Tab-separated table of C-alpha atoms in Angstrom:
chain	number	residue	atom	x	y	z
Z	450	MET	CA	107.450	112.158	105.018
Z	451	ASP	CA	111.182	111.472	104.674
Z	452	ILE	CA	112.390	110.157	108.041
Z	453	LYS	CA	116.099	110.543	108.640
Z	454	PRO	CA	117.957	108.284	111.115
Z	455	ASN	CA	117.459	109.571	114.658
Z	456	SER	CA	115.003	112.250	113.548
Z	457	VAL	CA	113.367	114.306	116.282
Z	458	ILE	CA	109.905	115.851	116.340
Z	459	HIS	CA	108.541	118.997	117.940
Z	460	LEU	CA	104.933	120.129	117.635
Z	461	GLU	CA	103.580	123.482	118.710
Z	462	PRO	CA	99.940	123.718	119.876
Z	463	GLY	CA	97.640	123.100	116.914
Z	464	GLU	CA	100.275	121.400	114.737
Z	465	THR	CA	100.120	117.851	113.391
Z	466	LEU	CA	102.686	115.570	111.760
Z	467	PRO	CA	101.881	114.628	108.141
Z	468	GLY	CA	101.845	110.875	107.702
Z	469	TYR	CA	101.065	110.184	111.367
Z	470	THR	CA	97.298	110.402	111.669
Z	471	ASN	CA	97.334	109.364	115.334
Z	472	LEU	CA	99.658	112.214	116.296
Z	473	LYS	CA	97.194	114.937	117.206
Z	474	PRO	CA	97.801	118.421	118.628
Z	475	VAL	CA	97.931	118.607	122.414
Z	476	PRO	CA	94.325	119.129	123.578
Z	477	ASP	CA	93.642	122.515	125.131
Z	478	LYS	CA	92.474	120.891	128.347
Z	479	TYR	CA	96.021	119.778	129.180
Z	480	LEU	CA	97.439	123.203	128.398
Z	481	ASN	CA	94.842	124.767	130.686
Z	482	GLU	CA	95.408	122.190	133.428
Z	483	LEU	CA	99.156	122.773	133.368
Z	484	LYS	CA	98.674	126.525	133.569
Z	485	SER	CA	96.374	126.085	136.564
Z	486	LEU	CA	98.813	123.685	138.233
Z	487	ILE	CA	101.730	126.084	137.847
Z	488	ASN	CA	99.636	128.921	139.281
Z	489	LYS	CA	98.714	126.664	142.200
Z	490	LEU	CA	102.335	125.668	142.823
Z	491	ASN	CA	103.435	129.299	142.658
Z	492	MET	CA	101.044	130.030	145.501
Z	493	GLN	CA	102.365	127.176	147.618
Z	494	SER	CA	105.272	127.491	149.996
Z	495	GLY	CA	107.418	124.863	151.615
Z	496	ASN	CA	108.368	121.463	150.243
Z	497	ILE	CA	109.670	121.782	146.674
Z	498	TYR	CA	109.759	117.989	146.390
Z	499	LEU	CA	106.033	117.810	147.070
Z	500	GLN	CA	105.556	120.306	144.242
Z	501	LEU	CA	107.779	118.212	141.963
Z	502	LYS	CA	105.701	115.163	142.884
Z	503	GLN	CA	102.540	116.996	141.780
Z	504	MET	CA	104.161	118.000	138.495
Z	505	TYR	CA	105.257	114.420	137.855
Z	506	ALA	CA	101.721	113.195	138.616
Z	507	PHE	CA	100.335	115.559	135.982
Z	508	LEU	CA	102.897	114.310	133.450
Z	509	SER	CA	102.036	110.683	134.192
Z	510	ARG	CA	98.377	111.328	133.453
Z	511	PHE	CA	99.203	113.358	130.332
Z	512	ASN	CA	101.400	110.532	129.051
Z	513	LYS	CA	98.824	107.852	129.810
Z	514	GLU	CA	95.830	109.680	128.377
Z	515	PHE	CA	97.452	111.380	125.390
Z	516	VAL	CA	101.064	110.553	124.495
Z	517	SER	CA	100.636	106.780	124.821
Z	518	THR	CA	97.958	106.880	122.109
Z	519	PHE	CA	100.524	107.499	119.371
Z	520	THR	CA	103.933	106.431	120.740
Z	521	SER	CA	105.234	102.867	120.686
Z	522	CYS	CA	107.182	102.660	123.963
Z	523	GLN	CA	106.305	99.661	126.122
Z	524	LYS	CA	107.174	98.290	129.549
Z	525	GLY	CA	110.488	96.468	129.274
Z	526	CYS	CA	111.878	98.674	126.481
Z	527	SER	CA	115.240	99.858	127.760
Z	528	SER	CA	117.405	101.073	124.885
Z	529	CYS	CA	116.941	104.644	126.112
Z	530	CYS	CA	118.354	103.523	129.490
Z	531	LYS	CA	121.721	102.847	127.878
Z	532	ILE	CA	122.434	106.399	126.751
Z	533	ASP	CA	123.040	109.679	128.574
Z	534	VAL	CA	120.298	110.331	131.143
Z	535	HIS	CA	120.503	113.990	132.136
Z	536	LEU	CA	118.738	115.472	135.139
Z	537	THR	CA	118.980	118.427	137.492
Z	538	ALA	CA	120.306	118.370	141.045
Z	539	LEU	CA	116.717	118.881	142.201
Z	540	GLU	CA	115.618	115.675	140.513
Z	541	ALA	CA	118.685	113.799	141.748
Z	542	THR	CA	117.896	114.790	145.325
Z	543	TYR	CA	114.299	113.645	144.814
Z	544	ILE	CA	115.625	110.224	143.786
Z	545	ALA	CA	118.118	110.199	146.658
Z	546	GLN	CA	115.386	110.926	149.195
Z	547	ALA	CA	113.219	108.100	147.869
Z	548	THR	CA	115.995	105.512	147.575
Z	549	ARG	CA	118.114	106.618	150.549
Z	550	ILE	CA	121.129	106.512	148.234
Z	551	THR	CA	123.312	109.604	148.575
Z	552	ALA	CA	123.566	111.768	145.452
Z	553	ARG	CA	127.089	112.966	144.659
Z	554	ASP	CA	128.230	116.173	142.955
Z	555	SER	CA	130.560	114.548	140.430
Z	556	GLN	CA	131.914	116.021	137.210
Z	557	LEU	CA	129.689	115.878	134.131
Z	558	THR	CA	130.313	112.884	131.886
Z	559	THR	CA	128.787	112.181	128.473
Z	560	GLY	CA	128.700	109.547	125.776
Z	561	HIS	CA	127.403	106.765	127.992
Z	562	LYS	CA	126.508	103.380	126.525
Z	563	SER	CA	126.288	101.447	129.776
Z	564	LYS	CA	123.022	100.664	131.527
Z	565	CYS	CA	121.500	103.230	133.852
Z	566	PRO	CA	122.396	102.199	137.427
Z	567	PHE	CA	118.686	101.967	138.234
Z	568	LEU	CA	117.807	99.675	135.307
Z	569	SER	CA	116.921	96.239	136.672
Z	570	GLU	CA	117.971	92.939	135.119
Z	571	LYS	CA	114.362	92.535	133.974
Z	572	GLY	CA	114.669	95.696	131.889
Z	573	THR	CA	112.427	97.737	134.168
Z	574	CYS	CA	113.135	100.947	136.068
Z	575	ALA	CA	113.775	100.471	139.795
Z	576	ILE	CA	112.850	104.117	140.446
Z	577	TYR	CA	109.972	104.398	137.988
Z	578	ASN	CA	107.800	106.620	140.185
Z	579	TYR	CA	110.776	108.891	140.903
Z	580	ARG	CA	112.486	108.886	137.493
Z	581	PRO	CA	113.621	112.256	136.102
Z	582	LEU	CA	111.877	114.430	133.547
Z	583	LEU	CA	113.812	113.255	130.491
Z	584	CYS	CA	112.821	109.654	131.208
Z	585	ARG	CA	109.196	110.781	131.301
Z	586	THR	CA	109.333	112.725	128.044
Z	587	TYR	CA	111.468	110.561	125.736
Z	588	HIS	CA	109.356	108.494	123.338
Z	589	VAL	CA	109.583	106.954	119.881
Z	590	LEU	CA	106.971	106.778	117.142
Z	591	THR	CA	108.626	103.937	115.245
Z	592	PRO	CA	108.580	100.263	116.382
Z	593	PRO	CA	110.539	99.893	119.649
Z	594	ASP	CA	112.701	97.039	118.350
Z	595	LEU	CA	114.340	99.522	115.958
Z	596	CYS	CA	115.862	101.310	118.955
Z	597	ASN	CA	118.392	98.482	119.246
Z	598	GLU	CA	119.580	98.879	115.651
Z	599	LEU	CA	122.417	101.375	115.197
Z	600	ASP	CA	121.445	102.513	111.684
Z	601	ALA	CA	117.680	102.289	112.081
Z	602	GLN	CA	115.406	105.194	111.220
Z	603	VAL	CA	114.065	105.947	114.683
Z	604	LEU	CA	111.604	108.817	114.950
Z	605	GLN	CA	112.009	110.354	118.398
Z	606	TYR	CA	109.446	112.464	120.234
Z	607	GLY	CA	109.915	114.516	123.390
Z	608	VAL	CA	113.679	114.974	123.257
Z	609	LYS	CA	115.570	118.053	124.399
Z	610	SER	CA	117.165	118.676	120.996
Z	611	ALA	CA	113.668	119.135	119.520
Z	612	ASN	CA	112.564	121.646	122.139
Z	613	MET	CA	111.063	118.819	124.221
Z	614	GLY	CA	108.551	117.704	121.583
Z	615	ASN	CA	105.497	119.657	122.691
Z	616	HIS	CA	104.452	122.691	124.695
Z	617	ILE	CA	103.569	120.627	127.776
Z	618	TYR	CA	106.984	119.005	128.044
Z	619	LYS	CA	108.755	122.277	127.265
Z	620	THR	CA	106.839	124.164	129.963
Z	621	VAL	CA	107.423	121.484	132.606
Z	622	ALA	CA	111.138	121.428	131.750
Z	623	GLU	CA	111.330	125.207	132.136
Z	624	TRP	CA	109.528	124.964	135.485
Z	625	ILE	CA	111.973	122.336	136.775
Z	626	TYR	CA	115.016	124.271	135.553
Z	627	PHE	CA	113.715	127.410	137.247
Z	628	GLN	CA	113.145	125.578	140.530
Z	629	ASN	CA	116.650	124.151	140.308
Z	630	TYR	CA	118.024	127.648	139.718
Z	631	GLN	CA	116.121	128.951	142.721
Z	632	ALA	CA	117.592	126.171	144.861
Z	633	ILE	CA	121.270	126.204	143.834
Z	634	GLY	CA	121.703	129.369	141.791
Z	635	LYS	CA	122.350	127.780	138.412
Z	636	ILE	CA	120.699	125.792	135.659
Z	637	GLU	CA	122.766	122.672	135.206
Z	638	THR	CA	122.178	119.050	134.338
Z	639	LYS	CA	124.423	116.043	134.745
Z	640	ASP	CA	124.124	112.397	133.891
Z	641	ILE	CA	122.396	110.121	136.375
Z	642	ARG	CA	125.662	108.179	136.610
Z	643	ASP	CA	127.377	111.378	137.786
Z	644	PHE	CA	124.918	111.840	140.628
Z	645	PHE	CA	124.985	108.133	141.525
Z	646	PRO	CA	128.540	106.984	140.641
Z	647	TYR	CA	128.284	103.658	142.423
Z	648	PRO	CA	128.662	100.146	140.996
Z	649	ARG	CA	125.382	99.234	139.343
Z	650	GLU	CA	125.264	95.865	141.096
Z	651	ASP	CA	125.500	97.616	144.475
Z	652	ILE	CA	122.636	99.950	143.623
Z	653	GLN	CA	120.516	97.067	142.346
Z	654	ARG	CA	121.176	95.038	145.474
Z	655	PHE	CA	120.243	97.971	147.688
Z	656	VAL	CA	116.990	98.880	145.928
Z	657	ASN	CA	115.967	95.221	145.860
Z	658	GLN	CA	116.491	94.954	149.602
Z	659	THR	CA	115.159	98.425	150.384
Z	660	PRO	CA	112.675	99.512	147.697
Z	661	PRO	CA	112.183	103.252	147.094
Z	662	ARG	CA	109.354	104.740	149.124
Z	663	PRO	CA	107.390	108.008	149.209
Z	664	PHE	CA	108.919	110.644	151.450
Z	665	CYS	CA	106.602	113.591	150.813
């Protein structure tokens, strides 16, 4: 397979990627579990953040049991934390509730190359359990050290430009966008730096002194 620089991959149910024997189709059990979860959440009323927490929990298990078997991302990899990190207002409020840092409604900015304000000096995420969808779905299939090379051939999986990579990610994204629309009347994403436009050192100092905690 001819891999172009910054190639992106999307697989529909039942599809495989030639040349990547470990990249299997999404097992039906996850598709069925997600369908059941969405039906369950549709029947629930009340705390939307508790519903988002349940959706994130499903994604964490899906990533651990399936996606991690063929992707190369590791703890401490942080190149993807130095680019645009888009999220909805719903997700920003979820982070704000956990960190007790007020989310702002700033203008959309793009083209970021600076570190995410929640990226620690150790290269780990200070809000890992509360991180937004796109941080949970972005993966690479090529060696992680290539992510730091500007002209490297990095094969990306789970990105928005490739329809989220698989049916699970796509469906969860649609669910989150719909919930955001229900809450504020529009489907809109901004960069995490737009929602939290504070000096990174101030945010790091605050989360070190007052770690994020569950609120629902």
